[in-house]
PDB file of C-alpha atoms in Angstrom:
ATOM      1  CA  UNK U   1      18.698  16.286 -20.340  1.00 45.00           C
ATOM      2  CA  UNK U   2      16.320  15.308 -22.838  1.00 57.00           C
ATOM      3  CA  UNK U   3      18.380  13.080 -24.998  1.00 55.00           C
ATOM      4  CA  UNK U   4      15.780  12.239 -27.564  1.00 58.00           C
ATOM      5  CA  UNK U   5      15.424  16.205 -28.237  1.00 59.00           C
ATOM      6  CA  UNK U   6      18.976  16.540 -28.322  1.00 57.00           C
ATOM      7  CA  UNK U   7      19.561  13.932 -30.866  1.00 56.00           C
ATOM      8  CA  UNK U   8      16.588  15.050 -33.124  1.00 56.00           C
ATOM      9  CA  UNK U   9      17.947  18.595 -33.085  1.00 54.00           C
ATOM     10  CA  UNK U  10      21.395  17.099 -34.160  1.00 52.00           C
ATOM     11  CA  UNK U  11      20.030  15.442 -36.688  1.00 53.00           C
ATOM     12  CA  UNK U  12      17.396  18.253 -38.104  1.00 47.00           C
ATOM     13  CA  UNK U  13      19.660  20.821 -37.755  1.00 44.00           C
ATOM     14  CA  UNK U  14      22.980  19.281 -39.246  1.00 43.00           C
ATOM     15  CA  UNK U  15      21.869  16.417 -41.762  1.00 41.00           C
ATOM     16  CA  UNK U  16      23.897  14.225 -39.841  1.00 41.00           C
ATOM     17  CA  UNK U  17      21.878  11.223 -40.869  1.00 41.00           C
ATOM     18  CA  UNK U  18      21.585  12.123 -44.490  1.00 43.00           C
ATOM     19  CA  UNK U  19      25.406  12.432 -44.809  1.00 40.00           C
ATOM     20  CA  UNK U  20      26.098   8.928 -42.900  1.00 44.00           C
ATOM     21  CA  UNK U  21      23.022   7.759 -45.377  1.00 41.00           C
ATOM     22  CA  UNK U  22      25.058   9.102 -48.208  1.00 42.00           C
ATOM     23  CA  UNK U  23      28.095   7.277 -47.195  1.00 41.00           C
ATOM     24  CA  UNK U  24      26.161   3.908 -48.147  1.00 43.00           C
ATOM     25  CA  UNK U  25      28.061   1.711 -50.820  1.00 46.00           C
ATOM     26  CA  UNK U  26      26.479   1.942 -54.056  1.00 43.00           C
ATOM     27  CA  UNK U  27      23.924  -0.503 -55.145  1.00 41.00           C
ATOM     28  CA  UNK U  28      23.224  -1.177 -51.317  1.00 41.00           C
ATOM     29  CA  UNK U  29      20.434  -0.442 -49.026  1.00 42.00           C
ATOM     30  CA  UNK U  30      19.306   1.963 -46.790  1.00 42.00           C
ATOM     31  CA  UNK U  31      17.898  -0.250 -44.727  1.00 44.00           C
ATOM     32  CA  UNK U  32      15.145   0.165 -42.187  1.00 47.00           C
ATOM     33  CA  UNK U  33      15.052  -2.427 -40.251  1.00 53.00           C
ATOM     34  CA  UNK U  34      17.125  -5.536 -40.819  1.00 44.00           C
ATOM     35  CA  UNK U  35      14.098  -8.189 -39.871  1.00 49.00           C
ATOM     36  CA  UNK U  36      12.441  -6.579 -42.832  1.00 52.00           C
ATOM     37  CA  UNK U  37      11.114  -9.184 -45.191  1.00 49.00           C
ATOM     38  CA  UNK U  38      12.860  -9.618 -48.842  1.00 47.00           C
ATOM     39  CA  UNK U  39       9.614  -9.268 -50.476  1.00 48.00           C
ATOM     40  CA  UNK U  40       8.870  -5.728 -49.103  1.00 50.00           C
ATOM     41  CA  UNK U  41      12.590  -4.781 -50.216  1.00 52.00           C
ATOM     42  CA  UNK U  42      12.237  -6.221 -53.789  1.00 49.00           C
ATOM     43  CA  UNK U  43       8.557  -3.976 -53.752  1.00 52.00           C
ATOM     44  CA  UNK U  44      10.795  -1.048 -52.797  1.00 63.00           C
ATOM     45  CA  UNK U  45      12.949  -1.225 -55.988  1.00 73.00           C
ATOM     46  CA  UNK U  46      15.433  -3.689 -55.264  1.00 79.00           C
ATOM     47  CA  UNK U  47      17.204  -5.247 -58.362  1.00 85.00           C
ATOM     48  CA  UNK U  48      17.767  -8.926 -58.361  1.00 87.00           C
ATOM     49  CA  UNK U  49      21.412  -8.395 -57.303  1.00 90.00           C
ATOM     50  CA  UNK U  50      20.848  -5.820 -54.768  1.00 88.00           C
ATOM     51  CA  UNK U  51      17.912  -8.151 -53.524  1.00 87.00           C
ATOM     52  CA  UNK U  52      20.551 -11.036 -53.237  1.00 90.00           C
ATOM     53  CA  UNK U  53      23.390  -8.917 -51.623  1.00 90.00           C
ATOM     54  CA  UNK U  54      21.214  -8.136 -48.973  1.00 88.00           C
ATOM     55  CA  UNK U  55      19.748 -11.404 -48.309  1.00 90.00           C
ATOM     56  CA  UNK U  56      23.146 -12.525 -47.937  1.00 91.00           C
ATOM     57  CA  UNK U  57      24.368  -9.795 -45.622  1.00 90.00           C
ATOM     58  CA  UNK U  58      20.986 -10.823 -43.315  1.00 89.00           C
ATOM     59  CA  UNK U  59      22.099 -14.219 -43.282  1.00 91.00           C
ATOM     60  CA  UNK U  60      25.757 -13.224 -41.639  1.00 91.00           C
ATOM     61  CA  UNK U  61      26.467 -12.537 -37.897  1.00 93.00           C
ATOM     62  CA  UNK U  62      29.189  -9.849 -37.301  1.00 96.00           C
ATOM     63  CA  UNK U  63      28.437  -9.064 -33.645  1.00 97.00           C
ATOM     64  CA  UNK U  64      28.256 -11.550 -30.580  1.00 97.00           C
ATOM     65  CA  UNK U  65      25.001 -11.848 -28.514  1.00 97.00           C
ATOM     66  CA  UNK U  66      26.765  -9.897 -25.906  1.00 97.00           C
ATOM     67  CA  UNK U  67      28.117  -7.041 -28.250  1.00 97.00           C
ATOM     68  CA  UNK U  68      24.326  -7.006 -29.585  1.00 98.00           C
ATOM     69  CA  UNK U  69      22.884  -6.854 -26.093  1.00 98.00           C
ATOM     70  CA  UNK U  70      25.165  -3.812 -25.315  1.00 98.00           C
ATOM     71  CA  UNK U  71      24.736  -2.133 -28.601  1.00 98.00           C
ATOM     72  CA  UNK U  72      20.958  -2.386 -27.586  1.00 98.00           C
ATOM     73  CA  UNK U  73      21.417  -1.000 -24.213  1.00 98.00           C
ATOM     74  CA  UNK U  74      23.194   1.914 -25.588  1.00 97.00           C
ATOM     75  CA  UNK U  75      21.098   2.673 -28.370  1.00 97.00           C
ATOM     76  CA  UNK U  76      18.414   2.952 -25.937  1.00 97.00           C
ATOM     77  CA  UNK U  77      19.972   5.193 -23.680  1.00 97.00           C
ATOM     78  CA  UNK U  78      20.498   7.403 -26.656  1.00 97.00           C
ATOM     79  CA  UNK U  79      17.122   7.300 -27.768  1.00 96.00           C
ATOM     80  CA  UNK U  80      14.713   6.173 -25.018  1.00 96.00           C
ATOM     81  CA  UNK U  81      10.925   5.159 -25.286  1.00 94.00           C
ATOM     82  CA  UNK U  82       8.988   8.278 -24.106  1.00 91.00           C
ATOM     83  CA  UNK U  83       5.330   9.646 -24.485  1.00 89.00           C
ATOM     84  CA  UNK U  84       6.018  10.635 -27.838  1.00 86.00           C
ATOM     85  CA  UNK U  85       7.463   7.625 -29.285  1.00 90.00           C
ATOM     86  CA  UNK U  86       9.310   3.952 -29.054  1.00 94.00           C
ATOM     87  CA  UNK U  87      12.772   3.532 -28.289  1.00 96.00           C
ATOM     88  CA  UNK U  88      15.697   3.111 -30.699  1.00 96.00           C
ATOM     89  CA  UNK U  89      15.724  -0.707 -29.972  1.00 97.00           C
ATOM     90  CA  UNK U  90      12.241  -0.844 -30.622  1.00 96.00           C
ATOM     91  CA  UNK U  91      12.624   0.710 -34.236  1.00 96.00           C
ATOM     92  CA  UNK U  92      15.254  -2.078 -35.109  1.00 96.00           C
ATOM     93  CA  UNK U  93      18.596   0.049 -34.532  1.00 97.00           C
ATOM     94  CA  UNK U  94      20.719  -2.558 -33.251  1.00 97.00           C
ATOM     95  CA  UNK U  95      19.643  -4.501 -36.219  1.00 96.00           C
ATOM     96  CA  UNK U  96      20.603  -1.573 -38.591  1.00 95.00           C
ATOM     97  CA  UNK U  97      23.856  -1.237 -36.965  1.00 97.00           C
ATOM     98  CA  UNK U  98      24.438  -5.057 -36.973  1.00 96.00           C
ATOM     99  CA  UNK U  99      23.526  -4.544 -41.128  1.00 94.00           C
ATOM    100  CA  UNK U 100      25.584  -1.544 -41.500  1.00 95.00           C
ATOM    101  CA  UNK U 101      28.862  -3.158 -40.112  1.00 96.00           C
ATOM    102  CA  UNK U 102      28.189  -5.832 -42.767  1.00 95.00           C
ATOM    103  CA  UNK U 103      27.394  -3.230 -45.336  1.00 93.00           C
ATOM    104  CA  UNK U 104      30.225  -1.232 -44.727  1.00 94.00           C
ATOM    105  CA  UNK U 105      32.933  -3.291 -42.800  1.00 94.00           C
ATOM    106  CA  UNK U 106      35.515  -0.247 -42.230  1.00 95.00           C
ATOM    107  CA  UNK U 107      32.897   0.254 -39.213  1.00 95.00           C
ATOM    108  CA  UNK U 108      33.543  -3.123 -37.740  1.00 96.00           C
ATOM    109  CA  UNK U 109      36.856  -2.558 -35.660  1.00 96.00           C
ATOM    110  CA  UNK U 110      35.714   1.116 -34.614  1.00 96.00           C
ATOM    111  CA  UNK U 111      32.381  -0.404 -33.263  1.00 97.00           C
ATOM    112  CA  UNK U 112      33.965  -3.771 -31.923  1.00 97.00           C
ATOM    113  CA  UNK U 113      36.793  -1.944 -30.367  1.00 97.00           C
ATOM    114  CA  UNK U 114      34.616   1.050 -28.621  1.00 97.00           C
ATOM    115  CA  UNK U 115      32.493  -1.859 -27.339  1.00 97.00           C
ATOM    116  CA  UNK U 116      35.727  -3.417 -25.765  1.00 97.00           C
ATOM    117  CA  UNK U 117      36.821  -0.279 -24.575  1.00 97.00           C
ATOM    118  CA  UNK U 118      33.344   0.399 -23.150  1.00 97.00           C
ATOM    119  CA  UNK U 119      33.362  -3.231 -21.050  1.00 97.00           C
ATOM    120  CA  UNK U 120      36.837  -2.524 -19.817  1.00 97.00           C
ATOM    121  CA  UNK U 121      35.990   0.688 -18.428  1.00 97.00           C
ATOM    122  CA  UNK U 122      33.021  -0.737 -16.578  1.00 97.00           C
ATOM    123  CA  UNK U 123      34.851  -3.735 -15.356  1.00 97.00           C
ATOM    124  CA  UNK U 124      37.556  -1.547 -13.760  1.00 97.00           C
ATOM    125  CA  UNK U 125      34.920   0.932 -12.226  1.00 97.00           C
ATOM    126  CA  UNK U 126      32.510  -1.498 -10.953  1.00 97.00           C
ATOM    127  CA  UNK U 127      33.733  -5.047 -11.813  1.00 97.00           C
ATOM    128  CA  UNK U 128      30.738  -5.615 -14.160  1.00 97.00           C
ATOM    129  CA  UNK U 129      30.128  -5.254 -17.500  1.00 97.00           C
ATOM    130  CA  UNK U 130      27.947  -2.662 -19.363  1.00 97.00           C
ATOM    131  CA  UNK U 131      25.093  -4.645 -19.635  1.00 97.00           C
ATOM    132  CA  UNK U 132      25.147  -6.057 -16.010  1.00 97.00           C
ATOM    133  CA  UNK U 133      25.839  -2.638 -14.389  1.00 97.00           C
ATOM    134  CA  UNK U 134      23.170  -0.587 -12.662  1.00 97.00           C
ATOM    135  CA  UNK U 135      21.168   1.820 -14.840  1.00 97.00           C
ATOM    136  CA  UNK U 136      22.740   4.513 -12.662  1.00 97.00           C
ATOM    137  CA  UNK U 137      26.193   3.028 -13.475  1.00 97.00           C
ATOM    138  CA  UNK U 138      25.604   2.983 -17.061  1.00 97.00           C
ATOM    139  CA  UNK U 139      24.661   6.893 -17.070  1.00 97.00           C
ATOM    140  CA  UNK U 140      27.698   7.704 -15.424  1.00 97.00           C
ATOM    141  CA  UNK U 141      29.886   5.887 -17.541  1.00 98.00           C
ATOM    142  CA  UNK U 142      28.291   7.607 -20.882  1.00 97.00           C
ATOM    143  CA  UNK U 143      28.079  10.803 -19.497  1.00 97.00           C
ATOM    144  CA  UNK U 144      31.740  10.894 -19.180  1.00 97.00           C
ATOM    145  CA  UNK U 145      32.221  10.224 -23.072  1.00 97.00           C
ATOM    146  CA  UNK U 146      28.715  11.717 -24.251  1.00 96.00           C
ATOM    147  CA  UNK U 147      29.944  15.268 -24.381  1.00 96.00           C
ATOM    148  CA  UNK U 148      33.051  15.553 -26.417  1.00 95.00           C
ATOM    149  CA  UNK U 149      33.632  19.210 -25.076  1.00 95.00           C
ATOM    150  CA  UNK U 150      33.715  17.972 -21.586  1.00 95.00           C
ATOM    151  CA  UNK U 151      35.444  14.816 -21.461  1.00 96.00           C
ATOM    152  CA  UNK U 152      38.549  14.254 -20.277  1.00 96.00           C
ATOM    153  CA  UNK U 153      41.353  13.515 -22.549  1.00 96.00           C
ATOM    154  CA  UNK U 154      41.712  10.132 -21.211  1.00 95.00           C
ATOM    155  CA  UNK U 155      38.047   9.499 -22.121  1.00 97.00           C
ATOM    156  CA  UNK U 156      38.596  10.231 -26.160  1.00 96.00           C
ATOM    157  CA  UNK U 157      38.483   6.776 -27.657  1.00 96.00           C
ATOM    158  CA  UNK U 158      35.115   6.429 -25.915  1.00 97.00           C
ATOM    159  CA  UNK U 159      33.961   9.772 -27.046  1.00 97.00           C
ATOM    160  CA  UNK U 160      34.978   8.569 -30.521  1.00 97.00           C
ATOM    161  CA  UNK U 161      32.913   5.289 -30.039  1.00 97.00           C
ATOM    162  CA  UNK U 162      30.021   7.268 -28.421  1.00 97.00           C
ATOM    163  CA  UNK U 163      29.712   9.684 -31.492  1.00 97.00           C
ATOM    164  CA  UNK U 164      29.726   6.661 -33.836  1.00 96.00           C
ATOM    165  CA  UNK U 165      26.926   4.897 -31.938  1.00 97.00           C
ATOM    166  CA  UNK U 166      24.870   8.097 -31.454  1.00 97.00           C
ATOM    167  CA  UNK U 167      25.353   8.718 -35.297  1.00 96.00           C
ATOM    168  CA  UNK U 168      24.201   5.480 -35.937  1.00 97.00           C
ATOM    169  CA  UNK U 169      21.224   5.190 -33.532  1.00 97.00           C
ATOM    170  CA  UNK U 170      20.219   8.656 -34.850  1.00 96.00           C
ATOM    171  CA  UNK U 171      20.136   7.276 -38.474  1.00 95.00           C
ATOM    172  CA  UNK U 172      18.968   3.923 -37.775  1.00 96.00           C
ATOM    173  CA  UNK U 173      15.906   5.421 -36.055  1.00 96.00           C
ATOM    174  CA  UNK U 174      14.668   8.419 -37.996  1.00 93.00           C
ATOM    175  CA  UNK U 175      14.961   6.319 -41.160  1.00 91.00           C
ATOM    176  CA  UNK U 176      11.934   4.427 -39.502  1.00 92.00           C
ATOM    177  CA  UNK U 177       8.569   4.433 -39.916  1.00 89.00           C
ATOM    178  CA  UNK U 178       8.331   5.083 -35.986  1.00 91.00           C
ATOM    179  CA  UNK U 179      11.267   7.932 -36.210  1.00 91.00           C
ATOM    180  CA  UNK U 180       9.685   9.584 -38.873  1.00 89.00           C
ATOM    181  CA  UNK U 181       6.643   9.838 -37.025  1.00 88.00           C
ATOM    182  CA  UNK U 182       8.586  11.156 -33.970  1.00 89.00           C
ATOM    183  CA  UNK U 183       9.786  13.890 -36.209  1.00 87.00           C
ATOM    184  CA  UNK U 184       6.304  14.776 -37.024  1.00 84.00           C
ATOM    185  CA  UNK U 185       6.976  14.778 -41.191  1.00 82.00           C
ATOM    186  CA  UNK U 186       4.242  13.885 -43.207  1.00 75.00           C
ATOM    187  CA  UNK U 187       5.788  14.273 -46.537  1.00 73.00           C
ATOM    188  CA  UNK U 188       3.865  15.714 -49.573  1.00 67.00           C
ATOM    189  CA  UNK U 189       0.402  14.970 -49.291  1.00 63.00           C
ATOM    190  CA  UNK U 190      -1.150  14.636 -52.823  1.00 64.00           C
ATOM    191  CA  UNK U 191      -4.691  16.272 -53.888  1.00 62.00           C
ATOM    192  CA  UNK U 192      -4.810  18.475 -50.693  1.00 66.00           C
ATOM    193  CA  UNK U 193      -2.821  21.590 -51.820  1.00 70.00           C
ATOM    194  CA  UNK U 194      -5.369  24.536 -51.627  1.00 73.00           C
ATOM    195  CA  UNK U 195      -2.903  26.967 -53.372  1.00 78.00           C
ATOM    196  CA  UNK U 196      -1.961  30.123 -51.393  1.00 83.00           C
ATOM    197  CA  UNK U 197      -4.056  30.685 -48.288  1.00 84.00           C
ATOM    198  CA  UNK U 198      -5.854  33.796 -48.622  1.00 83.00           C
ATOM    199  CA  UNK U 199      -4.290  35.896 -46.090  1.00 89.00           C
ATOM    200  CA  UNK U 200      -1.062  35.616 -48.226  1.00 90.00           C
ATOM    201  CA  UNK U 201      -3.134  36.815 -51.529  1.00 90.00           C
ATOM    202  CA  UNK U 202      -4.303  39.739 -50.002  1.00 90.00           C
ATOM    203  CA  UNK U 203      -0.993  40.724 -48.712  1.00 92.00           C
ATOM    204  CA  UNK U 204      -0.208  40.968 -52.532  1.00 93.00           C
ATOM    205  CA  UNK U 205      -3.699  42.234 -53.373  1.00 91.00           C
ATOM    206  CA  UNK U 206      -4.227  38.958 -55.103  1.00 90.00           C
ATOM    207  CA  UNK U 207      -7.170  36.772 -55.118  1.00 86.00           C
ATOM    208  CA  UNK U 208      -8.761  34.053 -56.496  1.00 82.00           C
ATOM    209  CA  UNK U 209     -11.068  34.495 -59.572  1.00 82.00           C
ATOM    210  CA  UNK U 210     -14.486  32.960 -58.233  1.00 81.00           C
ATOM    211  CA  UNK U 211     -15.023  31.509 -61.590  1.00 82.00           C
ATOM    212  CA  UNK U 212     -12.361  29.057 -61.642  1.00 80.00           C
ATOM    213  CA  UNK U 213     -12.892  28.135 -57.796  1.00 77.00           C
ATOM    214  CA  UNK U 214     -15.302  25.278 -58.423  1.00 77.00           C
ATOM    215  CA  UNK U 215     -13.015  24.060 -61.083  1.00 75.00           C
ATOM    216  CA  UNK U 216      -9.683  23.678 -59.960  1.00 72.00           C
ATOM    217  CA  UNK U 217     -10.534  23.698 -56.216  1.00 70.00           C
ATOM    218  CA  UNK U 218     -12.727  20.589 -55.883  1.00 71.00           C
ATOM    219  CA  UNK U 219     -13.297  19.272 -53.051  1.00 69.00           C
ATOM    220  CA  UNK U 220     -15.231  16.426 -53.591  1.00 73.00           C
ATOM    221  CA  UNK U 221     -12.335  14.760 -55.876  1.00 74.00           C
ATOM    222  CA  UNK U 222      -9.932  14.352 -53.121  1.00 70.00           C
ATOM    223  CA  UNK U 223      -8.750  10.923 -52.837  1.00 70.00           C
ATOM    224  CA  UNK U 224      -9.462   9.935 -56.040  1.00 74.00           C
ATOM    225  CA  UNK U 225      -6.718   8.695 -58.317  1.00 72.00           C
ATOM    226  CA  UNK U 226      -6.091  10.451 -61.843  1.00 70.00           C
ATOM    227  CA  UNK U 227      -7.313   8.700 -64.742  1.00 72.00           C
ATOM    228  CA  UNK U 228      -5.830   9.519 -68.115  1.00 70.00           C
ATOM    229  CA  UNK U 229      -8.130   9.478 -71.645  1.00 65.00           C
ATOM    230  CA  UNK U 230      -6.713   7.285 -73.937  1.00 57.00           C
TER     231      UNK U 230
END
């Protein structure tokens, strides 16, 4: 199974990430990376109060180093590095999740409880934590909780936890520069609109008035910043 394609389809099809981001507390940030410098965030439109709160939250720690290691491994299983893009951890997803649980404390118990559940399951099966297990053992465990419709009833707690992790990982990854590039989204490109294509105009028996084309479609002006008369 190509987990990256599945996650990408989930994100594009259901706008799951958008829903999560919309749930951020009012006045808080939609962080790309918790390691971003405060100066950059201020330039992104943060008010002094918001910037101060961001700095305070980033200075705090919620997850233990062991929990962060598990989050990192799990996030990279959900979105691994491939030939097109980097992994979830390379995009800063673990830091994003760490920030989210401080920004929205209601995530703290479900995620910490899920991490604990995961390690108990791994200890029962393999006598190791999730991080210390082999890649094959980790995937075997993930396969038990990654597919809600196929999971056994006794895996319900793990399914819920993995759903949270998958949503947060997708949100964190696809709101970074790395993730946006992976989606192929380029956004609006100013000064590069040439109007309707000729074949579309022909379909409706329309055409450009040739005398206006040199006036309004000036290719040599692309990239120039608009200036206004005083």
